[in-house]
PDB file of C-alpha atoms in Angstrom:
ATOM      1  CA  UNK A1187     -25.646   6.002  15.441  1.00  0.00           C
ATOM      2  CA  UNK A1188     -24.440   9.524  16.284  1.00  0.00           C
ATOM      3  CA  UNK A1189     -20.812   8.365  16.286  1.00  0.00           C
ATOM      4  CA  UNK A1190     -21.026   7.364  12.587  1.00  0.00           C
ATOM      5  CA  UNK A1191     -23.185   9.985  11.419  1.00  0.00           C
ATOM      6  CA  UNK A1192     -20.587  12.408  12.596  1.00  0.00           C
ATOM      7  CA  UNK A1193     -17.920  10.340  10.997  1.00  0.00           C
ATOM      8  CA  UNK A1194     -19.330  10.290   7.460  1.00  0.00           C
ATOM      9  CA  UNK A1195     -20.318  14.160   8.268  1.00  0.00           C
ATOM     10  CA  UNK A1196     -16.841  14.614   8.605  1.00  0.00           C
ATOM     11  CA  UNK A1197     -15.849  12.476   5.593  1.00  0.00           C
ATOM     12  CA  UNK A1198     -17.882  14.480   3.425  1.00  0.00           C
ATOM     13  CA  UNK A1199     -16.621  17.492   4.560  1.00  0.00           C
ATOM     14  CA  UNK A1200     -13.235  16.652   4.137  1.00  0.00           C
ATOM     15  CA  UNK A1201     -13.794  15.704   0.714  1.00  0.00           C
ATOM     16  CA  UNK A1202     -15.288  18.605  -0.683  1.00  0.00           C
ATOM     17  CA  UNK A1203     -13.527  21.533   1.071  1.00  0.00           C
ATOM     18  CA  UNK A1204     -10.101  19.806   0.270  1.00  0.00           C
ATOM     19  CA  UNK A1205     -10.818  18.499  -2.786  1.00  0.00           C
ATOM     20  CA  UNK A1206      -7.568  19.564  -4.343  1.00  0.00           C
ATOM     21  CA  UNK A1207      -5.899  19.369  -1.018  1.00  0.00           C
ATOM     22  CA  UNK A1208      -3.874  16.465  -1.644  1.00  0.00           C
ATOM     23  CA  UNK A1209      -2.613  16.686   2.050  1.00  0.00           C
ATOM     24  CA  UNK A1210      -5.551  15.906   3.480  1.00  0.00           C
ATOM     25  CA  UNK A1211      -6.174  13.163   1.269  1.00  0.00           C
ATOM     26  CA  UNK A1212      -3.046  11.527   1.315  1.00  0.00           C
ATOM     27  CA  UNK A1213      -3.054  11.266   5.368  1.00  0.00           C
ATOM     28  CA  UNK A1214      -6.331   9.772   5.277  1.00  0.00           C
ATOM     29  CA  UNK A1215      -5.686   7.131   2.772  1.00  0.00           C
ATOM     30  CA  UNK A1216      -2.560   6.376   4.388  1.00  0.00           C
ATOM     31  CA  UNK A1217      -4.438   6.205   7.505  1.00  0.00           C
ATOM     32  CA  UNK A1218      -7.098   3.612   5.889  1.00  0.00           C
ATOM     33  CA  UNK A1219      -4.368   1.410   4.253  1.00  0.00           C
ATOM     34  CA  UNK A1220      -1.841   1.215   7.745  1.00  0.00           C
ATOM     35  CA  UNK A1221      -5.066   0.453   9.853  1.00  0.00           C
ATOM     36  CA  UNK A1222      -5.557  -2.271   7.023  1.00  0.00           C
ATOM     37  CA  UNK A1223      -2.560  -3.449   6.780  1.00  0.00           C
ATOM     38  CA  UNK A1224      -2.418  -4.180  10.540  1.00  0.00           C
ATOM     39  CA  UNK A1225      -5.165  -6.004  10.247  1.00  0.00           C
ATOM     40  CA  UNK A1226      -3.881  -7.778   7.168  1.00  0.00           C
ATOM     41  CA  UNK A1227      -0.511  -8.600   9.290  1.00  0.00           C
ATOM     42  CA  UNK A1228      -2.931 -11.615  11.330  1.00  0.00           C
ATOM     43  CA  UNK A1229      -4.567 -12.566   8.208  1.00  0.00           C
ATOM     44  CA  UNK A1230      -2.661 -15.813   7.630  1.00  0.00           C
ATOM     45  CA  UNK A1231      -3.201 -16.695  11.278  1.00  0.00           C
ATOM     46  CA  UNK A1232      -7.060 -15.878  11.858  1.00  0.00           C
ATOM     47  CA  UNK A1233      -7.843 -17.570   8.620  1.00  0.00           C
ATOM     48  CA  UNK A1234      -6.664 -20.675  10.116  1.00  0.00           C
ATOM     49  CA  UNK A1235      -3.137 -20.362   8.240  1.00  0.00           C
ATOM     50  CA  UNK A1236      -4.650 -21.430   4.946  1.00  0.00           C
ATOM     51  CA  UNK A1237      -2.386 -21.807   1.990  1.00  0.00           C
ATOM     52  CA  UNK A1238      -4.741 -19.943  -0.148  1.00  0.00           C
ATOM     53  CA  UNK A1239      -4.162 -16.975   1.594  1.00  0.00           C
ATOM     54  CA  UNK A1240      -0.599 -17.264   1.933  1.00  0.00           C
ATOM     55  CA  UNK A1241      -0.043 -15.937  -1.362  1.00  0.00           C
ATOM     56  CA  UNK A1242      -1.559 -12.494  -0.615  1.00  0.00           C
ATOM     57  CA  UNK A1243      -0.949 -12.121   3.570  1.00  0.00           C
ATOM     58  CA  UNK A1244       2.185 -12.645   5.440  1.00  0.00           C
ATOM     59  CA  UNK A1245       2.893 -16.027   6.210  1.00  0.00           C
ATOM     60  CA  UNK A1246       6.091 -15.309   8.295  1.00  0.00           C
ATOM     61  CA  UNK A1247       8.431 -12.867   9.468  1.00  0.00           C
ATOM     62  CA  UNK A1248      10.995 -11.778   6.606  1.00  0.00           C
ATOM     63  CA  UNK A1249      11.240  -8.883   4.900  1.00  0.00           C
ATOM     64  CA  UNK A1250       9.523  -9.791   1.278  1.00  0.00           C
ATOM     65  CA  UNK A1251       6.074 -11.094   3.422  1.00  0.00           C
ATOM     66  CA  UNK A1252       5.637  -8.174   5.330  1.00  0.00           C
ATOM     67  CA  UNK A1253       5.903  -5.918   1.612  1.00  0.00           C
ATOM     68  CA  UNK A1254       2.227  -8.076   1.051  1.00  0.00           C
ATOM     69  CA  UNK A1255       1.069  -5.575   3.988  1.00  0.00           C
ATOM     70  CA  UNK A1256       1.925  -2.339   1.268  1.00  0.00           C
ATOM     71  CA  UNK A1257       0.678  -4.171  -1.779  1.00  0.00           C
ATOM     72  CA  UNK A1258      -2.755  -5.447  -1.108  1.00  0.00           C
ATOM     73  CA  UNK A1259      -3.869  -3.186   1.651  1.00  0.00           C
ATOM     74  CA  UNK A1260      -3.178   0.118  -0.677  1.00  0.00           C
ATOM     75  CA  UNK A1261      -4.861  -1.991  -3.333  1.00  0.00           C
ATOM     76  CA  UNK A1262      -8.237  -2.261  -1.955  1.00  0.00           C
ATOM     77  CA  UNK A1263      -8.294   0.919   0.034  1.00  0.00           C
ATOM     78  CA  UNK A1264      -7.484   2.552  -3.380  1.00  0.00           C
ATOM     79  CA  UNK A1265     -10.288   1.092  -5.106  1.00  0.00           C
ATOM     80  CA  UNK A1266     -12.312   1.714  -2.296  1.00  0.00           C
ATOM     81  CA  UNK A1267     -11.711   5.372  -2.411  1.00  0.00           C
ATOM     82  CA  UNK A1268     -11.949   5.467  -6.414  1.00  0.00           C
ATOM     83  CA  UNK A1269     -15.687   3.259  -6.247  1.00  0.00           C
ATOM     84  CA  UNK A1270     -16.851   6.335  -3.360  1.00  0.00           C
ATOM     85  CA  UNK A1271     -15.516   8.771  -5.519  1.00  0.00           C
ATOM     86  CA  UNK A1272     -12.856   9.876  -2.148  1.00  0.00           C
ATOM     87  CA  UNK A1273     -10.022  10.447  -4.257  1.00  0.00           C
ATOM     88  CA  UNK A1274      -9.377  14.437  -5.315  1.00  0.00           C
ATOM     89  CA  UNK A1275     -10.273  15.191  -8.744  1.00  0.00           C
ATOM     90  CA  UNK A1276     -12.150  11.965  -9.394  1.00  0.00           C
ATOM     91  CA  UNK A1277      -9.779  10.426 -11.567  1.00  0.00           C
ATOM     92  CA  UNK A1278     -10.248   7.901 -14.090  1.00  0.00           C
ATOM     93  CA  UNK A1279      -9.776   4.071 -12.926  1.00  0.00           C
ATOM     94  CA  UNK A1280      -6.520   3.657 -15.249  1.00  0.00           C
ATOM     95  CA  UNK A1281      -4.914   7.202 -13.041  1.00  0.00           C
ATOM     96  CA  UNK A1282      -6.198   5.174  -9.805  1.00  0.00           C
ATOM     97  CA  UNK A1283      -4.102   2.168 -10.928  1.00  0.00           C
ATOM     98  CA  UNK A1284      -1.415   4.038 -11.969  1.00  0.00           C
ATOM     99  CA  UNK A1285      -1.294   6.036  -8.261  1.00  0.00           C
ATOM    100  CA  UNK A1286      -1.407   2.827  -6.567  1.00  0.00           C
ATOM    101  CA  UNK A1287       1.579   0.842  -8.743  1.00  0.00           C
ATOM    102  CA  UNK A1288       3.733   4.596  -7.835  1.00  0.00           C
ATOM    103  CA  UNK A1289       2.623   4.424  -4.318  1.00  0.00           C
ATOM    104  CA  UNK A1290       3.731   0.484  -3.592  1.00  0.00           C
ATOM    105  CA  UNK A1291       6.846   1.241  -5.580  1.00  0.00           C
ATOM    106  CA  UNK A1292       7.876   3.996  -3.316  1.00  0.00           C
ATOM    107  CA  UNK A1293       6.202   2.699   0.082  1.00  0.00           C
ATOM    108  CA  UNK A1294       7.980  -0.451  -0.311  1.00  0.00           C
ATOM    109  CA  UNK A1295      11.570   1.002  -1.340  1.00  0.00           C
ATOM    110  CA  UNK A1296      11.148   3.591   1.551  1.00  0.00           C
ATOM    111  CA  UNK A1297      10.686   0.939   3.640  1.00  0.00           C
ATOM    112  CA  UNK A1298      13.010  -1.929   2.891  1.00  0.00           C
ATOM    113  CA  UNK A1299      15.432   0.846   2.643  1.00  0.00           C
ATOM    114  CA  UNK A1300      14.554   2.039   6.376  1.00  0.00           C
ATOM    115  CA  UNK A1301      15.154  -1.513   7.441  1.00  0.00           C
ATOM    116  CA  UNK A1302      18.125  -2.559   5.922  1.00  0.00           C
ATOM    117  CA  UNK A1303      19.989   0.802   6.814  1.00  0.00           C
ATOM    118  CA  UNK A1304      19.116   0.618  10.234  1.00  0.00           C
ATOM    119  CA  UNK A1305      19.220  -3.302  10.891  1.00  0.00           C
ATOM    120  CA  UNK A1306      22.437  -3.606   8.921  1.00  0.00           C
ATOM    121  CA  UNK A1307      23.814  -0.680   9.595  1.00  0.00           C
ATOM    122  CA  UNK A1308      23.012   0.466  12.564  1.00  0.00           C
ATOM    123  CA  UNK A1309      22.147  -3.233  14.587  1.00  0.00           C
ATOM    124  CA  UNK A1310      18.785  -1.601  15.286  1.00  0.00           C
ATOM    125  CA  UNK A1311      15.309  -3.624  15.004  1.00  0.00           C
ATOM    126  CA  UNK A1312      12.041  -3.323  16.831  1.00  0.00           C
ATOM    127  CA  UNK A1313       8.286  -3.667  16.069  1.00  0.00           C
ATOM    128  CA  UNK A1314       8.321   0.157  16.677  1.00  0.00           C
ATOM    129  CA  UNK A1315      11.178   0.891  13.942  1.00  0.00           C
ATOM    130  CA  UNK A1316       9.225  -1.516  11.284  1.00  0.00           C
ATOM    131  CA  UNK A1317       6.041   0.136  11.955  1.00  0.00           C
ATOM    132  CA  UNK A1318       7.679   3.734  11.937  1.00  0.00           C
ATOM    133  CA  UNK A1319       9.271   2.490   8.287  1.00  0.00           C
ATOM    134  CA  UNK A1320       5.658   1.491   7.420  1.00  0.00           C
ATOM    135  CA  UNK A1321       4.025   4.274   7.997  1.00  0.00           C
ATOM    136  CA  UNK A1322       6.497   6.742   6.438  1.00  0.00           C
ATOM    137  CA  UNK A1323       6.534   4.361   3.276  1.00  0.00           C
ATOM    138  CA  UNK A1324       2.802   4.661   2.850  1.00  0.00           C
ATOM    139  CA  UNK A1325       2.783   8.320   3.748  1.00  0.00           C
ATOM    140  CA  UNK A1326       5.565   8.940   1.115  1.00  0.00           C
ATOM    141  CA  UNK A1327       3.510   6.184  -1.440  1.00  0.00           C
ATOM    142  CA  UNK A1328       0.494   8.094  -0.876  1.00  0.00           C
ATOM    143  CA  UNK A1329       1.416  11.895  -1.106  1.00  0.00           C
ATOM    144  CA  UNK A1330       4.055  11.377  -4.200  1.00  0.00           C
ATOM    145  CA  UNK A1331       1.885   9.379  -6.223  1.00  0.00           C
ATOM    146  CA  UNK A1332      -1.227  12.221  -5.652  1.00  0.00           C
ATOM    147  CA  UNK A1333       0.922  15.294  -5.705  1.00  0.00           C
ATOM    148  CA  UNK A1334       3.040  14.294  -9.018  1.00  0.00           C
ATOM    149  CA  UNK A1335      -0.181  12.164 -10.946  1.00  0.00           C
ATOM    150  CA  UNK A1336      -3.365  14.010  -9.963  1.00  0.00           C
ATOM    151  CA  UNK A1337      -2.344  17.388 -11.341  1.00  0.00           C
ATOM    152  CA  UNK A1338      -1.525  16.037 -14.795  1.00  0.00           C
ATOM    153  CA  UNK A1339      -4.104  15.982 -17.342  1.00  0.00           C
ATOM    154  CA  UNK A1340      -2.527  14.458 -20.130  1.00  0.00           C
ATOM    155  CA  UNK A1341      -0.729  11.108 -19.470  1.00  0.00           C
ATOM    156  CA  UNK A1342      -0.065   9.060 -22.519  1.00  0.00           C
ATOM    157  CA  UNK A1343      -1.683   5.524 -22.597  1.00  0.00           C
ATOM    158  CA  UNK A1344       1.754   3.677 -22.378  1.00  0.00           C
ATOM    159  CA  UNK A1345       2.591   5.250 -19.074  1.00  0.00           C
ATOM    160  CA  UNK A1346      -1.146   3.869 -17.997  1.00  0.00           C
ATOM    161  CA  UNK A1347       0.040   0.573 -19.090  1.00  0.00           C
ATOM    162  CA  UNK A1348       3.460   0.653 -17.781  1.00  0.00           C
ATOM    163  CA  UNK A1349       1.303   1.284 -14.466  1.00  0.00           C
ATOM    164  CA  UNK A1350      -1.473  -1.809 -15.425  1.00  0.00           C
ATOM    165  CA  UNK A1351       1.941  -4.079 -16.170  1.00  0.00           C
ATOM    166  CA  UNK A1352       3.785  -3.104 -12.548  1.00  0.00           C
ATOM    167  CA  UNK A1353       0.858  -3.934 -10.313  1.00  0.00           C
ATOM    168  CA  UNK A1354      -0.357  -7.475 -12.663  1.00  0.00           C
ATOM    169  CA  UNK A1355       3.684  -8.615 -12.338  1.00  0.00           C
ATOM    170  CA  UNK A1356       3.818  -7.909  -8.686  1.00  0.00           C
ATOM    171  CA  UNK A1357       1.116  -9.258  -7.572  1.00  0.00           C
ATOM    172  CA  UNK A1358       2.490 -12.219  -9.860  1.00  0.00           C
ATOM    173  CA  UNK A1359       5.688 -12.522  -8.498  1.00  0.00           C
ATOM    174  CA  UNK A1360       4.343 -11.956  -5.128  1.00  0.00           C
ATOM    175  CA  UNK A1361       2.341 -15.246  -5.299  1.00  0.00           C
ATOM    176  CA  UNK A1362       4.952 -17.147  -6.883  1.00  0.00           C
ATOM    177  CA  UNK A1363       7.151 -16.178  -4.311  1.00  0.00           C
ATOM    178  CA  UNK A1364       4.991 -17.029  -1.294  1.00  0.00           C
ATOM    179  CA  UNK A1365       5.263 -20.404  -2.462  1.00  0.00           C
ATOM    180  CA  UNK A1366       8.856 -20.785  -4.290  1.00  0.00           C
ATOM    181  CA  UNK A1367      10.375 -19.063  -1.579  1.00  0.00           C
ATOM    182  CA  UNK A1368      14.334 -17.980  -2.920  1.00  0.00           C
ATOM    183  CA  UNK A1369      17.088 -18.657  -0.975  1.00  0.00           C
ATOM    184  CA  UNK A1370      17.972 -14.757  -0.368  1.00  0.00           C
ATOM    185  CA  UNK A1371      18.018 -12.557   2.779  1.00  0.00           C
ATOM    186  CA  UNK A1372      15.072 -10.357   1.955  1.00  0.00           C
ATOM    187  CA  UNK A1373      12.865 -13.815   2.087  1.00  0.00           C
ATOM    188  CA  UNK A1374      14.409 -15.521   5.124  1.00  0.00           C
ATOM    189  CA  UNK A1375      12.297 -14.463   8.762  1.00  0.00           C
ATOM    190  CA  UNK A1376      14.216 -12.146  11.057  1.00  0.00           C
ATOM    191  CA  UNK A1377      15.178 -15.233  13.589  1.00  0.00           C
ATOM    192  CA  UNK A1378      16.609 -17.696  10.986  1.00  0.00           C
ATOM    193  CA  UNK A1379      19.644 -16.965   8.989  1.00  0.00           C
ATOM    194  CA  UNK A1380      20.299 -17.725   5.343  1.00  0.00           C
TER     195      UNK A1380
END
C-alpha cells in the first residue's frame, strides 16, 4: 500500500540523513515505546487477565504496575530498533542494553517523581498528568541515554555489565513483585489506601 510505502520511505530517510541526529531518533523511539506502552497498559485485561502475564503488564492501578509500561515497552522497541539497525551509529548489542537500563532508570525516576510531587504535593491527579509524566520520562530516558552513550567509543566492560546486571534484577524484582506485592504506597492502586 501507498500509505506504508511512504512510511518506510520516510523511515529510511530519517535514518540516514540524521544518523547522528540523536533528536530525531530519540522522538521516534519515544514515540514507538509510548504508543507501546499504551497498548501494553490493556495487556492484562485483553489477555483474559492471565497470571502469566501479570508479571510483565499492569495488573492494577498503583504506581510500581504502571513502571511495567517503561520497562518492557522500551525493552522490545529497543531491540527492535537495534535488530533493523534504526538506532544512530549502529551500536553494539551490549551499548543497546546499556541505553535501555539508563533510559528505564531515568524514565521511571522522572516519572514517579512527577507523580508524587504533584499528587502529594500539589493534590493533583488525572489520566492526563500520568500520561504527561510518561511521556516526558521516556523522552528524557530516550534522549539522555543516546546523547551521553552513543558518542562514547570506549566504555569499559564493567560499565556494560553494570548495565546487563540493572535490566536482569529489574525485570527480577519486577516479577517477584507482581506477585509478592509489599505492603508500601508505591504498590497500593490509586483508590485503596495502605
Amino acid at each position: 500500500s501507498a500509505l506504508y510505502e511512504n512510511l518506510t520511505r520516510r523511515i529510511i530517510l530519517m535514518y540516514h540523513s540524521g544518523k547522528y541526529n540523536f533528536f530525531i531518533w530519540g522522538i521516534f523511539s519515544s514515540i514507538c515505546i509510548v504508543i507501546l506502552g499504551s497498548i501494553w497498559h490493556f495487556l492484562y485485561d485483553i489477555l483474559g487477565k492471565n497470571s502469566l502475564i501479570a508479571w510483565c503488564a499492569p495488573i492494577n492501578e498503583s504506581i510500581w504496575e504502571h513502571l511495567k509500561l517503561t520497562l518492557f515497552p522500551t525493552l522490545i522497541v529497543m531491540l527492535i530498533l537495534y535488530a533493523l539497525h534504526y538506532i544512530p551509529d549502529q551500536p553494539s548489542i551490549h551499548k543497546v542494553i546499556l541505553m535501555i537500563s539508563t533510559g528505564i532508570c531515568i524514565a521511571n525516576l522522572i516519572i514517579v517523581s512527577i507523580y508524587y510531587v504533584l499528587s502529594g504535593g500539589f493534590d493533583r491527579t488525572s489520566m492526563a498528568i500520568d500520561l504527561t509524566a510518561y511521556g516526558i520520562g521516556i523522552l528524557a530516558g530516550q534522549f539522555l541515554s543516546a546523547i551521553h552513550l552513543l558518542p562514547l567509543h570506549r566504555i569499559p566492560k564493567w560499565i556494560y555489565a553494570i548495565g546487563y546486571i540493572f535490566l536482569i534484577v529489574l525485570i527480577i524484582i519486577t516479577a517477584v513483585f507482581s506477585y509478592n506485592i509489599p505492603d508500601f504506597p508505591i504498590f497500593v492502586p490509586s483508590d485503596q489506601t495502605v
